[in-house]
C-alpha positions as a Python dict, from the first residue, in 0.01 Angstrom:
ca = {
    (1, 'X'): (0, 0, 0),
    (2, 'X'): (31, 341, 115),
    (3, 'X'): (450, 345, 129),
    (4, 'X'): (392, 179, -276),
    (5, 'X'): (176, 447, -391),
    (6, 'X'): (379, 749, -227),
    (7, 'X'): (592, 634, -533),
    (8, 'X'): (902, 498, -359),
    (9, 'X'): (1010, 821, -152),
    (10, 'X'): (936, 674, 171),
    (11, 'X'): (1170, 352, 80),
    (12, 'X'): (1481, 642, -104),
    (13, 'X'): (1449, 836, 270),
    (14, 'X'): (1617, 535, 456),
    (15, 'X'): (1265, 392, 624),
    (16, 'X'): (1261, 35, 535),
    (17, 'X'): (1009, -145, 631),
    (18, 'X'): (1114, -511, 818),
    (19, 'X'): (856, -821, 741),
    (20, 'X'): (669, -938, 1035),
    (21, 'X'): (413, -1209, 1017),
    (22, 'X'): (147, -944, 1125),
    (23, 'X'): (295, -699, 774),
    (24, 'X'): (532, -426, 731),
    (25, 'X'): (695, -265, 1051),
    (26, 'X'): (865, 114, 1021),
    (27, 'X'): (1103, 210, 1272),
    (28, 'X'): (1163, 569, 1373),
    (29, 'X'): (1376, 758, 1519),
    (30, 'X'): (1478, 1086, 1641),
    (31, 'X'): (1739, 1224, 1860),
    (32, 'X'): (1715, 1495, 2150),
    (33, 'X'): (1347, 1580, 2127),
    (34, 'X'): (1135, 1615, 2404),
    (35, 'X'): (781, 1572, 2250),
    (36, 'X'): (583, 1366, 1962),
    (37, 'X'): (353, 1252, 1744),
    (38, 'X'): (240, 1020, 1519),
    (39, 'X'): (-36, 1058, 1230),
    (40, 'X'): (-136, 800, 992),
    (41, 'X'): (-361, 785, 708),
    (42, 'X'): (-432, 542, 413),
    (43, 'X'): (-482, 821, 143),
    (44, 'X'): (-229, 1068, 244),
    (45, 'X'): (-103, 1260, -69),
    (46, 'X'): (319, 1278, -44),
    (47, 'X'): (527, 1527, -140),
    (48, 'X'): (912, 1569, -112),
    (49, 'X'): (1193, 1806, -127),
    (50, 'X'): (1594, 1702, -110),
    (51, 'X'): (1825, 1981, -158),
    (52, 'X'): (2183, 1895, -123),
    (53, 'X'): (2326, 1970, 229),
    (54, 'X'): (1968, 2091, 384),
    (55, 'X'): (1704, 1900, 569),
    (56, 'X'): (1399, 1697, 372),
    (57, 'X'): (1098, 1848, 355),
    (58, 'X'): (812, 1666, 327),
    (59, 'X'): (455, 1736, 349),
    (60, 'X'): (150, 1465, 374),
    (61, 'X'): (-208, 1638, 297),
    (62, 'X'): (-569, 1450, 215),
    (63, 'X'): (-827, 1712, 235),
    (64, 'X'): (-743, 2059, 218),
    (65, 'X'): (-722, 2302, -124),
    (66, 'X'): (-431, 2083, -370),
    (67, 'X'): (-320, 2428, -431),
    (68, 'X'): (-201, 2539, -117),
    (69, 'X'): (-15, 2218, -30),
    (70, 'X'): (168, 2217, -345),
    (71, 'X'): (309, 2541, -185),
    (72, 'X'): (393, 2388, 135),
    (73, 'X'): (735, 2252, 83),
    (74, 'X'): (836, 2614, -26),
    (75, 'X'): (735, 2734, 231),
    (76, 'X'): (889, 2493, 510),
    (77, 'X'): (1193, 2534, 313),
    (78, 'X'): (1224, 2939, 321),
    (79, 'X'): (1100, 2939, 717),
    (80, 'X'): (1418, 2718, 791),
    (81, 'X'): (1638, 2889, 566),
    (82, 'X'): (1534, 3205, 680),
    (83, 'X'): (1501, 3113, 1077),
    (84, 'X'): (1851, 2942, 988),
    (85, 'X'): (2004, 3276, 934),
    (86, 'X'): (1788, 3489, 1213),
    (87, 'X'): (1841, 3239, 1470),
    (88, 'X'): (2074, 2963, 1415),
    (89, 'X'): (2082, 2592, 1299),
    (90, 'X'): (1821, 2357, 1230),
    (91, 'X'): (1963, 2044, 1404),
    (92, 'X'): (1723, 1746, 1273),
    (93, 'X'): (1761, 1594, 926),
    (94, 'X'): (1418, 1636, 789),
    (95, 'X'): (1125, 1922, 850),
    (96, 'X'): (723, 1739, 803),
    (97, 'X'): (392, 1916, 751),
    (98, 'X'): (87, 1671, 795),
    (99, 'X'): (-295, 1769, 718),
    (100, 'X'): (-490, 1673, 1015),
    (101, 'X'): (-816, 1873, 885),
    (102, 'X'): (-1053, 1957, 1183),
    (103, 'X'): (-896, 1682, 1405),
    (104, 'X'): (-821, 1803, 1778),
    (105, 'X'): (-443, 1885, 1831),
    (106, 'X'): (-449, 2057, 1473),
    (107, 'X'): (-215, 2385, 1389),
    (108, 'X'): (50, 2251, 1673),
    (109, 'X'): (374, 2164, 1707),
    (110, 'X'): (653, 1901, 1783),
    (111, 'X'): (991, 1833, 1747),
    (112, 'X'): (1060, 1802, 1332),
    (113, 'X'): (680, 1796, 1293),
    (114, 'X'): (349, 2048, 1227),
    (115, 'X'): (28, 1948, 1201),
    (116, 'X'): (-173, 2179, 1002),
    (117, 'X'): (-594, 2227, 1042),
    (118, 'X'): (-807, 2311, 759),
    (119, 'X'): (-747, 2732, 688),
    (120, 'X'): (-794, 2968, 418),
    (121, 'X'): (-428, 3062, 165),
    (122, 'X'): (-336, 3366, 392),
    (123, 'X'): (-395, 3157, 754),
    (124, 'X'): (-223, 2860, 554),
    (125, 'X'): (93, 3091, 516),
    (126, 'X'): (72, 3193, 806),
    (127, 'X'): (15, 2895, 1000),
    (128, 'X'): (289, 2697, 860),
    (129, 'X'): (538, 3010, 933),
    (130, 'X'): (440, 3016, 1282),
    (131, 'X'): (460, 2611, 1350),
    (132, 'X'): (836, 2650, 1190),
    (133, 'X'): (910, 2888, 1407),
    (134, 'X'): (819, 2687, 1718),
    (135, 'X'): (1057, 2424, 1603),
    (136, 'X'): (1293, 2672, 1771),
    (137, 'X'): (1135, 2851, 2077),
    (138, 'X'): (1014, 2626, 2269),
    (139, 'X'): (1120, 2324, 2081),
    (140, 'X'): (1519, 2363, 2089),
    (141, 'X'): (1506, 2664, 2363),
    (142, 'X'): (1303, 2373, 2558),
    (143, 'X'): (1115, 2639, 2739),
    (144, 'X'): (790, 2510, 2979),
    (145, 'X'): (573, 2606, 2777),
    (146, 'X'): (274, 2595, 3093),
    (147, 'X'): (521, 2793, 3295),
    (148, 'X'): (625, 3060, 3030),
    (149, 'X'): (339, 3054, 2785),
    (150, 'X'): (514, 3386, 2626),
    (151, 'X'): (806, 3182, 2561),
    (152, 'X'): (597, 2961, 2403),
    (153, 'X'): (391, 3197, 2215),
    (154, 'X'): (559, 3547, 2153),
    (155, 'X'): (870, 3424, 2003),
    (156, 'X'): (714, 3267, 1728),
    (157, 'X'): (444, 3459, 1661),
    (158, 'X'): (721, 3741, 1575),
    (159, 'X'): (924, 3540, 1386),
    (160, 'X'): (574, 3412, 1189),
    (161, 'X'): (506, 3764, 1109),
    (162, 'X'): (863, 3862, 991),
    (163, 'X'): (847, 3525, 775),
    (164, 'X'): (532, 3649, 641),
    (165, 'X'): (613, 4020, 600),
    (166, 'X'): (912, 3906, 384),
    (167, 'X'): (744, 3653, 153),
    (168, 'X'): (504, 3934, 97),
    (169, 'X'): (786, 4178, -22),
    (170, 'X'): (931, 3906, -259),
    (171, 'X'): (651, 3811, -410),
    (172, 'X'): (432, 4155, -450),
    (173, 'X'): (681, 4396, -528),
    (174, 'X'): (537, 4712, -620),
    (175, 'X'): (195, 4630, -509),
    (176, 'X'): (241, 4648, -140),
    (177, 'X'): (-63, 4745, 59),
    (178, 'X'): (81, 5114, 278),
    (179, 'X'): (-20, 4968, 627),
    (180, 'X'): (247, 4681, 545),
    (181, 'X'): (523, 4918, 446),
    (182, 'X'): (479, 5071, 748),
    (183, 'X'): (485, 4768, 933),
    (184, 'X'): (786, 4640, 781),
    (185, 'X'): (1072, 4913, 868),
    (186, 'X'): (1411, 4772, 772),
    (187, 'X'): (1547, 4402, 779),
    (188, 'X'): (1704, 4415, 1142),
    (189, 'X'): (1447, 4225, 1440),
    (190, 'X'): (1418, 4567, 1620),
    (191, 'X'): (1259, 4770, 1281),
    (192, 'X'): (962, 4503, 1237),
    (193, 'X'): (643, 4641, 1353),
    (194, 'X'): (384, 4378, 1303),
    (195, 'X'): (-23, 4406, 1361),
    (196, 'X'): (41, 4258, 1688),
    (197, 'X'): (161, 4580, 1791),
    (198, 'X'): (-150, 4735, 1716),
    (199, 'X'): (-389, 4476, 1833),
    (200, 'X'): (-207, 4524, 2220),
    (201, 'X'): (-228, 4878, 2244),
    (202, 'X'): (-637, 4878, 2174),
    (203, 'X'): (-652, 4707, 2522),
    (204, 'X'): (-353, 4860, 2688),
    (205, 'X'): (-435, 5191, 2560),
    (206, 'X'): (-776, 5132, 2785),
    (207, 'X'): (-600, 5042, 3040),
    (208, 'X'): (-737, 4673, 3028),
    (209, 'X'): (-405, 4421, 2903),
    (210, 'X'): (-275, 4168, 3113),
    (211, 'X'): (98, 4107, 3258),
    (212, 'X'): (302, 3839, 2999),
    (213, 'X'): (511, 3696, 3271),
    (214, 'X'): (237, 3484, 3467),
    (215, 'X'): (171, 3079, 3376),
    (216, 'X'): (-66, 2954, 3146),
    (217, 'X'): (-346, 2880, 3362),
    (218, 'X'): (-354, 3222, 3523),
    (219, 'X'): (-535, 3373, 3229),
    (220, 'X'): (-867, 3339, 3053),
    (221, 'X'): (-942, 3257, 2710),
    (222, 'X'): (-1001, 3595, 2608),
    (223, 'X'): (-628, 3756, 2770),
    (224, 'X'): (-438, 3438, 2706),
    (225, 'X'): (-357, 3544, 2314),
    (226, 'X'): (-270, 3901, 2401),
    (227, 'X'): (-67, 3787, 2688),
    (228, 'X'): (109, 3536, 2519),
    (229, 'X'): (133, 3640, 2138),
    (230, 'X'): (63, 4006, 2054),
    (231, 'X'): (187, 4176, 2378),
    (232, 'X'): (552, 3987, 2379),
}
């Protein structure tokens, strides 16, 4: 019933289901990942986006404000054409955005996939940017992500930022709050200066910030996001 009333795009994206006396059995597949996941809901809303030559984008939501998913397929596509260009190719033929609400595991990661908790527009934006970006560090880098949380963590929350700065520019020309032109220096990696920045040095300018190098477990809650986001 679900795969009828997401109007026929699940059948046009080559997922057929097979008839089995117990119902309708989808198969699927994916190549050279090393995580994944699987979410399933009767009332998921579906939303697609084929452009010639690029990977789908598709994004399944149920709860959260209509108005922000109906900017979510933008916004996957921009982070892979733009992370495309920074970094280099997107290697899987479709890029999926699932609301998971409050359930545990949300705003996270996996190979072609990003679940995406209930948030506010901004964290929305932001969210999504940053779950793109891990679709490259660690997800093709295949870093260990216990064993080199900044890895993990630093890399995209750059690239997030960046993503974010950018869309910012494009859409409020003109109207660009002074502490983000600052931030935003130039177009090459080197001239971004995101909040991060500014968030590390109030504890390393006391003295009180924690070495990025060391495995997940060796921090506590309160130094693991400056260790392994704003400091790298």
């Amino acid at each position: 019933d679900s795969i009828t009333r997401a109007g026929g795009k699940v059948f046009e994206s080559g997922l057929r289901p097979s008839e089995t006396p117990q119902g309708l059995t989808l198969r699927f597949e994916a190549d050279s990942v090393h995580d994944f996941a699987f979410f399933a809901a009767k009332d998921y809303q579906v939303a697609c986006d084929r452009t010639p030559g690029k990977p789908e984008i598709w994004s399944f939501y149920q709860d959260q404000p209509r108005s922000q998913w109906n900017a979510a397929n933008v916004l996957l596509r921009q982070a892979l054409d733009s992370m495309t260009r920074w970094v280099g190719d997107y290697p899987y033929a479709q890029r999926t955005a699932v609301d998971v609400d409050q359930i545990a595991g949300r705003d996270m990661e996996y190979p072609t996939l990003v679940a995406i908790g209930t948030c506010n527009a901004n964290a929305f934006v932001q969210t999504v940017y940053h779950e793109v970006a891990h679709q490259w560090f660690y997800g093709m880098l295949g870093s260990n992500e216990r064993d080199h949380a900044w890895m993990d963590e630093g890399w995209p929350s750059y690239f997030e930022y960046r993503l974010y700065l950018n869309s910012f520019r494009l859409v409020k020309q003109g109207t660009e709050p002074l502490l983000s032109r600052w931030l935003y220096q130039g177009d090459a990696p080197e001239d971004v200066l995101p909040s991060y920045r500014i968030q590390y040095l109030h504890k390393a300018s006391r003295g009180i910030d924690v070495p990025a190098g060391r495995t997940a477990l060796y921090y506590d809650e309160s130094d693991y996001y400056t260790a392994t986001s704003l400091k790298p």
